[in-house]
Structure formats: C-alpha cells, structure tokens
XYZ file of C-alpha atoms in Angstrom:
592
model
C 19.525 -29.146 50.658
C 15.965 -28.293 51.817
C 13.770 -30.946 52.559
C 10.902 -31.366 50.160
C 7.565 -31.375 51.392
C 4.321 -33.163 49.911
C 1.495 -32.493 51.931
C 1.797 -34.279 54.959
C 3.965 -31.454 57.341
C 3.184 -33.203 61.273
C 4.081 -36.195 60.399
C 6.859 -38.527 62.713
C 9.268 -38.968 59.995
C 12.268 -40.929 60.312
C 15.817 -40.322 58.560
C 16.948 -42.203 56.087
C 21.007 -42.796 55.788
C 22.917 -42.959 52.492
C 26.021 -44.648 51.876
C 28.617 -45.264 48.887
C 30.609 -48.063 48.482
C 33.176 -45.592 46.638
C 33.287 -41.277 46.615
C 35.177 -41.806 43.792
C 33.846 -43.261 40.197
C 36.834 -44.966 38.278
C 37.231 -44.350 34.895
C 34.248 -46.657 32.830
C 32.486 -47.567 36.126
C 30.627 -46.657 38.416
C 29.400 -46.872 42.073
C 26.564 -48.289 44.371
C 24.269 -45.882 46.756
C 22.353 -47.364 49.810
C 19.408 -45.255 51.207
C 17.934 -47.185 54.422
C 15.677 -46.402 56.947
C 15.496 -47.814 60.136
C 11.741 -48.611 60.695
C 9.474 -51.037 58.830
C 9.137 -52.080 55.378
C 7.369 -50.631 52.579
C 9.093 -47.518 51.740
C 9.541 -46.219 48.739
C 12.769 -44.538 47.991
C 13.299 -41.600 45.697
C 16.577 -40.146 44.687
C 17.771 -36.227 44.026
C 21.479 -35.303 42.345
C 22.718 -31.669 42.843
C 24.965 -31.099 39.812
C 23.714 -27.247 38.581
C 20.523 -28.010 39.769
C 18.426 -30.447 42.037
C 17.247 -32.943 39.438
C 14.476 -36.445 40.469
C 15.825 -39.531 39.679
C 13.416 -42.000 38.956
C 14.287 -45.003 40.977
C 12.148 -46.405 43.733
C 14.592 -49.386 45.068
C 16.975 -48.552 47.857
C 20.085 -49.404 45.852
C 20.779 -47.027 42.941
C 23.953 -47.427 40.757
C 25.433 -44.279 39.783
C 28.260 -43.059 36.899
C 27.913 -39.453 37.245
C 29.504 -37.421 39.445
C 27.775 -35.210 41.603
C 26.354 -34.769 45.178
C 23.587 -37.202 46.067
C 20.382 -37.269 48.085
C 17.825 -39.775 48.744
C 14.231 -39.974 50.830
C 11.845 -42.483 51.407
C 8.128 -42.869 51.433
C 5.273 -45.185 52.138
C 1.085 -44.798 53.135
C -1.822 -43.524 51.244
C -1.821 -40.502 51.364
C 1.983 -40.888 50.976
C 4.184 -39.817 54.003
C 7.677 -39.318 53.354
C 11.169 -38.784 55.549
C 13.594 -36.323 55.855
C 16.107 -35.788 53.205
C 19.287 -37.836 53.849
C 22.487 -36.358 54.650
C 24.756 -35.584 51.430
C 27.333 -37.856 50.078
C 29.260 -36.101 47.397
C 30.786 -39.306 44.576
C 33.346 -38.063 42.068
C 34.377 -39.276 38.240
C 37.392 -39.805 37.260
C 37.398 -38.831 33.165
C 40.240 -40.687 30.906
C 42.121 -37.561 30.272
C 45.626 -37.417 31.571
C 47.271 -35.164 33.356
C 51.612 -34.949 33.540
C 53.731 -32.625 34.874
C 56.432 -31.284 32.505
C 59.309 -28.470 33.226
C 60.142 -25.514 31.145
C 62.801 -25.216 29.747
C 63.170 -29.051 30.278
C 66.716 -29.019 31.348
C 68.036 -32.456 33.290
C 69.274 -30.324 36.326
C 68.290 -27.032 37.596
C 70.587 -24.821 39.934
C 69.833 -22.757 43.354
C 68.549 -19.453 41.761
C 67.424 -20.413 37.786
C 63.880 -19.809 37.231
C 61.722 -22.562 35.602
C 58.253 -23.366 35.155
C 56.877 -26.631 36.373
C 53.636 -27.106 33.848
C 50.649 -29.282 34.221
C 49.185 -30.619 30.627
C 46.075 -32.429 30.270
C 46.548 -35.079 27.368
C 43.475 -34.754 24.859
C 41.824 -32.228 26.971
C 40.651 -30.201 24.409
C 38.719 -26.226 24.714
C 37.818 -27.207 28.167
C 38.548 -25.051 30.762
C 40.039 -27.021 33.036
C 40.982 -26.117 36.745
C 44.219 -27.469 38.073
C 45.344 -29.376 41.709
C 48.963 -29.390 42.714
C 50.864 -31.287 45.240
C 52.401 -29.601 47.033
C 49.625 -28.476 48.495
C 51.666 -24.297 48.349
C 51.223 -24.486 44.785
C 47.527 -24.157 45.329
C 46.279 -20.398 45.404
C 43.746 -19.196 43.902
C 43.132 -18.918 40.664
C 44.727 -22.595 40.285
C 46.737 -22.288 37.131
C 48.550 -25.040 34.798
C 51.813 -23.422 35.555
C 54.094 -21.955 38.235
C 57.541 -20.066 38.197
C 60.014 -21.255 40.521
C 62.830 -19.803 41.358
C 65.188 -22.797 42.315
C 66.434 -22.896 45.666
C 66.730 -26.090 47.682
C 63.062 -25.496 49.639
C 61.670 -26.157 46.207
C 63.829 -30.169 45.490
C 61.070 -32.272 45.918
C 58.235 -34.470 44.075
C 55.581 -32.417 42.209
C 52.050 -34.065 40.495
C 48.651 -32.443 40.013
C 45.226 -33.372 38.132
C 42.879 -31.659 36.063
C 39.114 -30.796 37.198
C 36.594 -30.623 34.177
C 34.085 -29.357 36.744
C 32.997 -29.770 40.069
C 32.284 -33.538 39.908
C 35.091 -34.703 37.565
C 38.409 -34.937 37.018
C 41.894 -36.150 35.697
C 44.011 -39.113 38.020
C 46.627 -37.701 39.483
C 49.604 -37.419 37.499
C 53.215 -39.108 37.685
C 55.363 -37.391 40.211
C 57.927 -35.265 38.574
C 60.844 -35.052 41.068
C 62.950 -31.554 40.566
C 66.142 -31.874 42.104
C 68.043 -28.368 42.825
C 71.324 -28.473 42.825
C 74.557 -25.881 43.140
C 75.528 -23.552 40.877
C 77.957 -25.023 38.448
C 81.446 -23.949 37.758
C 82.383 -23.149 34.207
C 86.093 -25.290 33.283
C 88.383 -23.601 31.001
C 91.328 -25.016 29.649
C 93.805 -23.378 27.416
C 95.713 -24.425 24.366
C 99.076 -24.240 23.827
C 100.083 -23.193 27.077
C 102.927 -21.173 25.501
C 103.108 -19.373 22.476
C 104.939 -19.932 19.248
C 105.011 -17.372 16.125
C 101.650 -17.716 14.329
C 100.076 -20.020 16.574
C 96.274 -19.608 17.251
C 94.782 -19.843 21.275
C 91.972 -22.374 21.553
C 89.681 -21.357 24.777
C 87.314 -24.313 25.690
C 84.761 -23.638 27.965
C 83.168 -26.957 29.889
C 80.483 -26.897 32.245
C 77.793 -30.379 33.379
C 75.612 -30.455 30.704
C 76.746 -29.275 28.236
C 73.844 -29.898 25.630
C 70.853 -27.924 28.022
C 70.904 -25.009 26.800
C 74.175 -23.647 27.570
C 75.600 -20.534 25.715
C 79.478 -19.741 26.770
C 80.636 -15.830 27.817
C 84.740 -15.610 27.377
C 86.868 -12.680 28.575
C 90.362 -11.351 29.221
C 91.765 -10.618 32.406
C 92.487 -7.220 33.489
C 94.729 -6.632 36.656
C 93.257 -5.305 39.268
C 96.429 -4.281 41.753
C 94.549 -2.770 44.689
C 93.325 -6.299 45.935
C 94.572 -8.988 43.820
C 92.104 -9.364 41.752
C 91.072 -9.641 37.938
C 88.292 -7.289 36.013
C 86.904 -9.519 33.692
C 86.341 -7.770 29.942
C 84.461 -9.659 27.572
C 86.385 -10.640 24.229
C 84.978 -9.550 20.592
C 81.730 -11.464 19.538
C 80.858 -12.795 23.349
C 78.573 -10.150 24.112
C 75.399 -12.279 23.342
C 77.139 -15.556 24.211
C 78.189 -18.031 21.777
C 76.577 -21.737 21.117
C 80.239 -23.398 20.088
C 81.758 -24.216 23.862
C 85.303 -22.934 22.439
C 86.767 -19.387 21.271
C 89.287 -18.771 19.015
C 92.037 -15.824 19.479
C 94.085 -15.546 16.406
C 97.852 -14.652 16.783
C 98.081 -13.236 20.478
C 101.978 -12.161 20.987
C 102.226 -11.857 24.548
C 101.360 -13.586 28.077
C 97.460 -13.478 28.857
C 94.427 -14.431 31.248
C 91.148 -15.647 30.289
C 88.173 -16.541 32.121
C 84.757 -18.191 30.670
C 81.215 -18.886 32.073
C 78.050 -20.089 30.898
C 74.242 -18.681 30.244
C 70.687 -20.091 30.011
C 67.362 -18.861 29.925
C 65.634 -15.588 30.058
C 66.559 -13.690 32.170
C 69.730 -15.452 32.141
C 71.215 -17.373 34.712
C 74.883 -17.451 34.678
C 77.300 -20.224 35.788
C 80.212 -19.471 38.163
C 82.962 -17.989 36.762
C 86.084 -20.523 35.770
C 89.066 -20.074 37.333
C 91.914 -18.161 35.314
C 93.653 -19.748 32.309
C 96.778 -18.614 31.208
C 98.563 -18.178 27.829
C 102.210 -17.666 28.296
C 105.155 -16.078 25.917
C 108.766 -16.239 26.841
C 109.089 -12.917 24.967
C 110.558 -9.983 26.247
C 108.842 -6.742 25.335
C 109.141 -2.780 26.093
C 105.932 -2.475 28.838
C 106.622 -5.084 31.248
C 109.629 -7.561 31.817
C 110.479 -10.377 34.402
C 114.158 -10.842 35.488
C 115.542 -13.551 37.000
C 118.734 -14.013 39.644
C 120.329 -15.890 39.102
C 120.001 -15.771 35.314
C 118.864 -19.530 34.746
C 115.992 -22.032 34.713
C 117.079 -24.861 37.277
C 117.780 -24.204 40.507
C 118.549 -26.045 43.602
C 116.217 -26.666 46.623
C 118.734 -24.289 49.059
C 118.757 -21.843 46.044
C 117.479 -18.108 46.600
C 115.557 -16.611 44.093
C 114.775 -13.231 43.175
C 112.145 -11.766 40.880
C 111.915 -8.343 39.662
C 109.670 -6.461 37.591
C 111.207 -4.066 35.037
C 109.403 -1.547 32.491
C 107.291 1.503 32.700
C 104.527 1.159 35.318
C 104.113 2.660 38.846
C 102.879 -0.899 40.606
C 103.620 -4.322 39.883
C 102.729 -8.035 41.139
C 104.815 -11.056 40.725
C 102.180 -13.965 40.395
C 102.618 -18.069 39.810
C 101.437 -21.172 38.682
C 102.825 -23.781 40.408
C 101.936 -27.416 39.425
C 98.887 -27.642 41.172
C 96.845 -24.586 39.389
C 95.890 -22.808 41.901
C 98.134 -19.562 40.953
C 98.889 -16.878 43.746
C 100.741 -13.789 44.693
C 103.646 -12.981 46.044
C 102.560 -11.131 48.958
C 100.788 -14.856 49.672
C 104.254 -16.852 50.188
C 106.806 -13.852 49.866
C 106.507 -9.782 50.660
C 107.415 -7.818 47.619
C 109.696 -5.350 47.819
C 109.289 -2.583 45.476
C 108.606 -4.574 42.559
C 111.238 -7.467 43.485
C 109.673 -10.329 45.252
C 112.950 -12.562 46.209
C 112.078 -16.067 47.607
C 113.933 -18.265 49.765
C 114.589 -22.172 49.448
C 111.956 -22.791 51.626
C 109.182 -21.148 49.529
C 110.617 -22.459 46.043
C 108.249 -24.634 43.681
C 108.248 -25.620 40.215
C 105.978 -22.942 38.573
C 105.341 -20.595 35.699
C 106.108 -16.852 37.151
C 105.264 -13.425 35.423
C 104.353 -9.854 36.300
C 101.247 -7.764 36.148
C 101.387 -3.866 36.119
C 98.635 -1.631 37.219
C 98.217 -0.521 33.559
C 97.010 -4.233 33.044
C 100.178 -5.342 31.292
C 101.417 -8.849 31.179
C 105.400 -9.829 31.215
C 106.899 -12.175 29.741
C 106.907 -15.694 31.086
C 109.306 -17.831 33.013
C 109.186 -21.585 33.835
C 111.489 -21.872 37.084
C 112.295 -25.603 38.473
C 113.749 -26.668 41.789
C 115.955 -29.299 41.706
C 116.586 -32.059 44.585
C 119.050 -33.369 42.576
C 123.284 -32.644 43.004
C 124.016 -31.095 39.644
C 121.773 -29.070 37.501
C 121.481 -27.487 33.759
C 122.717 -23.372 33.554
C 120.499 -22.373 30.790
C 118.780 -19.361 29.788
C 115.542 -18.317 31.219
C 114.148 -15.856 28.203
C 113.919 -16.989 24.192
C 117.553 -16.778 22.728
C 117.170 -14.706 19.031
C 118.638 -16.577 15.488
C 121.841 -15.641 15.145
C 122.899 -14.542 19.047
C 125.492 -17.071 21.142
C 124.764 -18.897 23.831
C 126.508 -20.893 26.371
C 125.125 -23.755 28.040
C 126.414 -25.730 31.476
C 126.332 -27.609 34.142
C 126.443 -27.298 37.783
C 126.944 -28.782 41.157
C 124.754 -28.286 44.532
C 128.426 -27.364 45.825
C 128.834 -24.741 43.314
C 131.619 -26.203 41.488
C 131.394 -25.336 37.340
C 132.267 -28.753 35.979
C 134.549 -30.133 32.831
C 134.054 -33.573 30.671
C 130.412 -32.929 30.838
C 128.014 -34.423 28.438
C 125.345 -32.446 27.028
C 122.291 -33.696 25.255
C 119.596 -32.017 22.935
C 116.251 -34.155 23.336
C 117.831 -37.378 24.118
C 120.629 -37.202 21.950
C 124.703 -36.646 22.449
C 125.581 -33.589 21.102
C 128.775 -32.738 23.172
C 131.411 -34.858 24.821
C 134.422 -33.502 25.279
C 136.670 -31.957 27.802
C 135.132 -28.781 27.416
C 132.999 -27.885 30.855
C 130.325 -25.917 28.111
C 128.458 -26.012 25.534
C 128.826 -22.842 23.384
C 126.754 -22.363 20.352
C 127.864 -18.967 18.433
C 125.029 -18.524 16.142
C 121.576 -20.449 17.266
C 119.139 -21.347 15.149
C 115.613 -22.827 14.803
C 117.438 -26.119 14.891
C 118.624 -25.601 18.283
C 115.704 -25.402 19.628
C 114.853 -27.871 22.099
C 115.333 -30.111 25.303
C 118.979 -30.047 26.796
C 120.249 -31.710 29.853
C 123.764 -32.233 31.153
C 125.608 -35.352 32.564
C 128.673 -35.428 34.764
C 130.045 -38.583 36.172
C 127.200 -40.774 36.125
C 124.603 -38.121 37.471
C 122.055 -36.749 35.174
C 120.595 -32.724 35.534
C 116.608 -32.622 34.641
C 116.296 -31.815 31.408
C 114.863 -27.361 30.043
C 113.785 -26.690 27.161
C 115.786 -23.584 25.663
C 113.445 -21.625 22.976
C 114.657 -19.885 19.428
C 112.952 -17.104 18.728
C 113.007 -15.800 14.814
C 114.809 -12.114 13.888
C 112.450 -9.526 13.582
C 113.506 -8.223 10.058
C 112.623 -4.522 9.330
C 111.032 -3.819 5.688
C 114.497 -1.847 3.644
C 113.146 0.932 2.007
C 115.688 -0.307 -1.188
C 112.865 -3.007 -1.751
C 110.331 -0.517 -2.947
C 112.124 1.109 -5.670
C 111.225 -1.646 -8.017
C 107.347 -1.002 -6.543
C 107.968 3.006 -7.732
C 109.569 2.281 -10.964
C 106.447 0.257 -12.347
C 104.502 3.006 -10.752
C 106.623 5.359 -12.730
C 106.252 3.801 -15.748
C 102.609 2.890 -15.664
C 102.044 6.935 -15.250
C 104.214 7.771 -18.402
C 102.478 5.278 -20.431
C 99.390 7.097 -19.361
C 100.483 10.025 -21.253
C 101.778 8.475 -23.994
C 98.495 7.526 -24.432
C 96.855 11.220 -24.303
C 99.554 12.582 -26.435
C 98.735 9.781 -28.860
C 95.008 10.066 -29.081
C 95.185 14.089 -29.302
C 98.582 13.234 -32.043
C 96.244 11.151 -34.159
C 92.623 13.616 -33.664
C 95.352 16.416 -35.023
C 96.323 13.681 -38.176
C 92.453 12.976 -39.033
C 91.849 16.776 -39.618
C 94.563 17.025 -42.578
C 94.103 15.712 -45.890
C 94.820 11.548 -46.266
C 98.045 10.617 -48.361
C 97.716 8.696 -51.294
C 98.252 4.852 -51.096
C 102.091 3.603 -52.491
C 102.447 0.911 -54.198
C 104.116 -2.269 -52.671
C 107.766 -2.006 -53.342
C 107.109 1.445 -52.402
C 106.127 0.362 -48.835
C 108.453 -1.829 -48.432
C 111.408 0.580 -48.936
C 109.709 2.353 -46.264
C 109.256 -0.156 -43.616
C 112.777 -0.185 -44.244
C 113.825 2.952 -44.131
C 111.355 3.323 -40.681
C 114.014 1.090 -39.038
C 117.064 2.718 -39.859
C 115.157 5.905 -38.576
C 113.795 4.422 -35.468
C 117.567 3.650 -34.345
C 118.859 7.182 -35.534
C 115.798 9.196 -33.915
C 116.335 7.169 -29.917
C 119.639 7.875 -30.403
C 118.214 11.559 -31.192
C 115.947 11.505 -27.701
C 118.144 9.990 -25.428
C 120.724 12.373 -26.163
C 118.282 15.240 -26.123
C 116.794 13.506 -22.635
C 120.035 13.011 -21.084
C 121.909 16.699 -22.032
C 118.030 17.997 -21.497
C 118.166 20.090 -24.285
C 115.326 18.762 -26.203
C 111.644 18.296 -24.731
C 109.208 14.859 -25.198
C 107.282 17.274 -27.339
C 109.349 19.367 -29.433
C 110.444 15.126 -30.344
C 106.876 14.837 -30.987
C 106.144 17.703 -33.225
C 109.872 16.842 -35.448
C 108.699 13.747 -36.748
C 106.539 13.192 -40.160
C 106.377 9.321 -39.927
C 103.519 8.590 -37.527
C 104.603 5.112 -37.110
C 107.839 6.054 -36.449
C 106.948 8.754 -34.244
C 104.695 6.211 -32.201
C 107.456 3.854 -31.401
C 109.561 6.897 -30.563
C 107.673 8.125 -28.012
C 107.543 4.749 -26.131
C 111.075 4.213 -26.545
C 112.169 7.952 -25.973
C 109.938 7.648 -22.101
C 111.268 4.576 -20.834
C 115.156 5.436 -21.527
C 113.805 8.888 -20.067
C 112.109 6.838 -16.651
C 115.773 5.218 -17.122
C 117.894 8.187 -16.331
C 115.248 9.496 -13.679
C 116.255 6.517 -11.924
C 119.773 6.386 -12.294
C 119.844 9.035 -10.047
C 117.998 6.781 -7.033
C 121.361 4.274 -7.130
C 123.403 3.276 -10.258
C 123.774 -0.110 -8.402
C 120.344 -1.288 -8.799
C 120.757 -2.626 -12.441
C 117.710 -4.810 -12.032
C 115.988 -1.705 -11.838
C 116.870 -0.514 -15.613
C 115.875 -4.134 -16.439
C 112.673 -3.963 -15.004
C 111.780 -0.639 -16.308
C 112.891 -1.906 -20.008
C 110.921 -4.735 -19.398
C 107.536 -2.704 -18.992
C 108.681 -0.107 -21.586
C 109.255 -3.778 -23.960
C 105.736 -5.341 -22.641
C 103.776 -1.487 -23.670
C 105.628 -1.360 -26.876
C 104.206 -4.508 -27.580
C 100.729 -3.532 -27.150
C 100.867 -0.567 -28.873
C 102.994 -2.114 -31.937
C-alpha cells in the first residue's frame, strides 16, 4: 500500500507495528488490532482496510476491534501542523461465515475399486447464488479454476482423507469440512452358483450372481460358455436379455437338456466398470446325445484307488477335451494331470479323484456327464455310469478290491433292503421311475459307498393314427360348410316360386308323419347311391319336393358319405365313425 502523505514530506517519521491477536475471525466474533509506535505519547492512530478499495476507518485509539475480513493498515499522528508515520506493514485477518462445507462422493457407493471413476464433490450447505471458490486437501486437487468437483479414477494413490472449504471472497470463507476418507480397494469377483447341479426332465436352471455389495448399484451380465480348444479356454457369449444387464442378481434358463457352462459378472456406472468375471458354473445331464458322448472303462461309477481309468470322447467333431470337477471346484484339463491321446484321456490310480467328468468339442458341444468315485474301501457297487431308459434291464453288483464277483450280497435302494438272497446280483428287467435312486451293496459285514443310478423317461414319438380323429372333424366341419351354401342358394331358389297354401292341422300332422317314414326311406336312398356312387349329393338335392325333408337329408346323406370316405383310412378305427356321427348328430341339431 502507498503511504499517504499530508503535507509534512521531510519529516523523521517513525513506523508504527500492527498486530492481531487472531488472522482468523470465528464465526459471530471478531478480533483485536494493535498499532504501536515506539516513541513518545500523543499519537493519534488512524486505520485503512483494503477490501475492493482502501477505505478510512474512523478510530483514533491504538486498539481497534475488527469483524470483517480484509487486509489491514494503520498510521499514527501527533503535532500541529499534524505529522504522521509511515504506513504499517499489512496484516491480512480472515472470517469465517456459518455456511458449511462437506465432502460427498458420486455415485455414493460404500466401496470403490482400483479403476471405477467417481466424483468426490464439495457442497456448501445454505450457500445460496454465490459464487463460491473451492479449497481441497489434498493440496493436488487444487488447480486452477478450483472447482466443487473432481473425477477420480480409483487407483490406490488416490485411498486417502479428502476435506475442502468454500471462499465467498477474498476475506471469507466456509470451516473446513469433515474428512471424507475414500478407501480403494480390488476389483471384486462376481460368485455364481448354479442350481440343480444336474438336470431332470422339465426342470428350470437358477443362475445367481453374488458380488460385495450387492445393493450399490450393481447390475449382473450372465453368459454361456463356449469352448475354446486351442488354449483351454472359454469365449464367453452373453445369454438372451443380458445385453443391458439386469437389476435381479439371478437368471432364469427354462428347460436346458444338456450339460452347460455359465459365467456372470457385474456393472456400475457410466462408463461402466465391470467386476471380474466368476469362475465357471456347471449344469450337468447324464444324457447321452448324437454330437458328443463320454465313455467310460470300465463301464461303472465306483472304482478303486489302484483302478485305471479311461475316458474317451465319441461323436462327430475333429478335437475334443476331457475336463473335471473334482470336489474342490477348481475344474481342469486333462492335459493338466493326464496327456490325451486322441480324444481318450486314460488316468492312472495315482491321478484318480472323485469328480464330475465330461467332454468339450471344438464345435462348442457339451457331453454328457459322469460322476466317477474312488473308493479306499475293499468292495465296491458295479453300477451304471449313464441314465438307464423305462423299460430297459439292468444288472446291479458288487465287487471286491481283489476282483472277486461276490454271492449272498445285500443290496439296498436309499437305505432300504431290497435284495437278500443267494443271488451275487441284482437284476431288474424292466426299470422304472420307481427305481430310481441310491443303491449300495453289502457283503459280509463290509458296506460299498452308496451311487445313485438315474431313470430316464421313453421318448415317445407322436403315431400318425392319432390324427385321424383331428382330420375327420376337419372333414366334417368342411362338408357342413357346404351344406350350408347349398342350403342358402336351395332356399333363395324356393323364395322366387309362388308360396303354398297353409293346411289345416290334421293335415300337417299327417305330414310330419309321413316326413319320417320318408326321411328313413330317402338315407337309405343316399347311402346306397353314396356307397355304389351312382347317384350325386345334388341330383339327391334336386329329387326331393319336401324342403324339410330334403334339409335333414342332406345332413344325414354327408356324414354317412364322410363315413365311407373314411372307411377307407382303417375299418378298425370304429371310434372314428362314432366321432364323425357325433358331429354329423351335434350339426343336425343346430340346423333342426
């Protein structure tokens, strides 16, 4: 600030010093200047604030009490003429103003993950049109223009505490606000768990998808597995409806037939930042079908620990896999714990574990599945490794480690004696969906582990002798149709001849009468005529003079005509004639 001058320009002047017993004014208060010279009494002090402009403040004491912020001057002055000092040095006092500042995060999710993008805001509460400036801590948020918000995109360098005020102007502003600690963390991995594990006919597939969190903001990607031979891998292709993500945190697939991967991750924010992928989960079906199939030697589900096992991939495909899931879930390839060989992967005792197994073809077909158990145990169950159909045998027994096929076993269906006898198996000749189940054998006090053998149901083709009913309505329907023409046009022919006159009662009723005996005598007429075919519907049509009795003719003289036509489709189908005589019956009915 220049010093002001007021007449007196070679003058010994002294300085005067100004201090504040706080730079910053709290919120309702305010704070005490000192201007002092160090000389003798008498001096008059005068006081200057630089806010826009340098402005007197009328106060002649040496203490002044100030509640504006501001930078602030003071001089002194004594004499006649007056003679006055230098200006003081500066000392800058700031006011706090009630407003208050907090820092907020957008979206406002409870964790944030190495490489999401958020904004950490700062809002001044009740701050109104001002235009406020802002002041961040960290001290890097601070470039110029200072704005209320910043992007971040999350990585570790940005976990830490974040506050900041408001400035109404040079002189004032906010407190500083709480300190809003962000804490990045790693990516999370999506969960997905599968249910049932193995199919049934009908059954639905329930994906679930979890992932920490699960209420910020979270929308949930699902997809099939692909094969992808030529390095062990999976293309992931997303499933109908997923392409935008969906809120629910399960999927459902309706009536899947065959063995199957999914995957799943989760989305938030724009542009969206995606979760991990979750490791595979697996749908499986023991049934055998034409692309793919998984054969197992020897042909059973238990085996024992010094047991040698061999795999093999059948069906049209040039390159198969032989992958499992043992009981940890961590599923692998063959190549990882056994070469393939061609498309056989055979694995010795050593490398045996309890585990699902199935093959994947280069085409990105699934086999069927096949639950394989290793036994410590001396005796195990022989039972069969694929679905047995309704209606087929099968033959059940038990074994020895020393390879001895044993007699006076006892077999058991989910706990309970089915079989004990001196037979060495259990034969069934004709399963059923009863036999479905868990079996186990026992053998002199030892006990095998207990497999469950699956029934599937006989795939019935449609017979093509169950729609001939379906074509004789059809039939039928089409002739009544006609009848129905012939009757309108019959009737449009009547109206343009001259009208009989009316009979008396008795009259009529003679005729009613007679009408029956002629109705019988005139189908007789048709059928014969239909069935030698040496009468037409309409030359029938034209011979008659009774309308009435012409009307029920016609009905009558169509369906014994649809009759014969179908006589000729099988004789043996009598419900057939009955059904047709029942429509014929049902449109006589409406007519009559």
């Amino acid at each position: 600030m220049n010093t002001l001058c007021y007449g007196q320009s070679e003058v010994n002047k002294a300085e005067p010093t100004l201090t504040a017993d706080s730079y910053i004014i709290p919120v309702g208060g305010d704070v005490t200047l000192t201007c002092s010279v160090d000389s003798s009494a008498d001096w008059k002090y005068y006081w200057f604030r630089e806010y826009s402009a340098l402005q007197p403040i009328t106060n002649v004491k040496p203490v002044n009490k100030v509640s504006e912020g501001g930078s602030y001057q003071c001089r002194a002055g004594r004499g006649d003429p007056e003679i006055f000092t230098e200006d003081s040095r500066a000392v800058t006092v700031w006011k706090t103003v009630p407003n208050k500042a907090v820092v907020t995060l957008q979206p406002n999710w409870p964790e944030i993950y190495r490489g999401e993008t958020v904004a950490i805001r700062c809002e001044i509460q009740g701050g109104g049109d001002t235009e406020w400036t802002y002041q961040w801590r960290p001290d890097n948020l601070n470039t110029s223009p200072t704005v209320s918000e910043h992007k971040i995109s999350s990585t570790d360098y940005n976990s830490g505490g974040y506050s900041c005020r408001g400035w109404k102007d040079s002189y004032s502003f906010t407190e500083w606000s709480n300190v809003f600690r962000l804490t990045v963390s790693y990516p999370p991995a999506a969960v997905l768990t599968v249910s049932p594990l193995w199919l049934s006919p009908g059954d639905s597939v329930t994906l679930s998808c979890e992932v920490e969190h699960p209420s910020a903001g979270w929308r949930f990607y699902w997809y099939k597995t692909v094969p992808k031979l030529s390095d062990y891998s999976y293309i992931y292709e997303l499933l109908p409806g997923s392409i935008n993500g969906t809120e629910q945190d399960s999927y459902i697939i309706h009536g899947p037939t065959h063995t199957a991967g999914h995957m799943c991750r989760a989305g938030r924010g724009d542009p969206v930042y995606y979760t991990q992928y979750s490791k595979p989960g697996y749908v499986w079906s023991g049934d055998v079908h034409s692309a793919v199939t998984l054969k197992v030697s020897p042909y059973r589900v238990q085996h024992f620990t010094s047991d040698s096992v061999s795999l093999s991939c059948e069906g049209n495909f040039t390159k198969c896999r032989v992958r499992r899931f043992p009981e940890d879930q961590n599923w692998s390839d063959c190549y990882k714990w056994r070469s393939m060989t061609g498309s056989t992967c055979n694995i010795s005792s050593s490398q045996q574990s309890d585990a699902v197994y199935w093959c994947e073809s280069g085409s990105g077909e699934f086999s069927n599945a096949v639950n394989i158990t290793i036994q410590k145990a001396d005796i195990i169950l022989v039972s069969p490794v694929h679905p047995v159909t309704e209606g087929q045998s099968v033959i059940l027994g038990c074994k020895l480690r020393t390879g001895e096929l044993l007699s006076n076993v006892f077999f058991y269906q989910n706990d309970k004696l089915i079989q004990n006898d001196t037979r060495r198996e259990l034969n069934i000749s004709a399963v059923s969906k009863s036999d479905e189940g868990f079996y186990k054998c026992k053998y002199s006090g030892e006990e095998s582990a207990q497999s469950w053998t699956s029934v599937q149901a006989v795939s019935r083709p449609e017979n093509s002798s169950s729609l001939l009913p379906l074509i004789v309505r059809l039939v039928c329907v089409v002739v009544f149709i006609i009848l129905l023409i012939l009757l309108y046009r019959y009737r449009r022919s009547k109206d343009s001849h001259s009208v009989r006159p009316i009979q008396s009662e008795s009259t009529n009723q003679d005729s009613v009468t007679h009408h029956m005996v002629n109705l019988n005598e005139t189908q007789d007429h048709i059928y014969n005529s239909l069935l030698h075919g040496d009468t037409c519907l309409y030359e029938s049509i034209k011979g008659s003079e009774d309308p009435n009795l012409l009307k029920n003719s016609i009905y009558t003289s169509v369906c014994i005509f649809s009759i014969s036509m179908f006589t000729k489709f099988s004789k043996s189908h009598n419900t057939l004639l009955c059904d047709c005589f029942e429509h014929c019956g049902h449109y006589n009915t409406v007519i009559l």
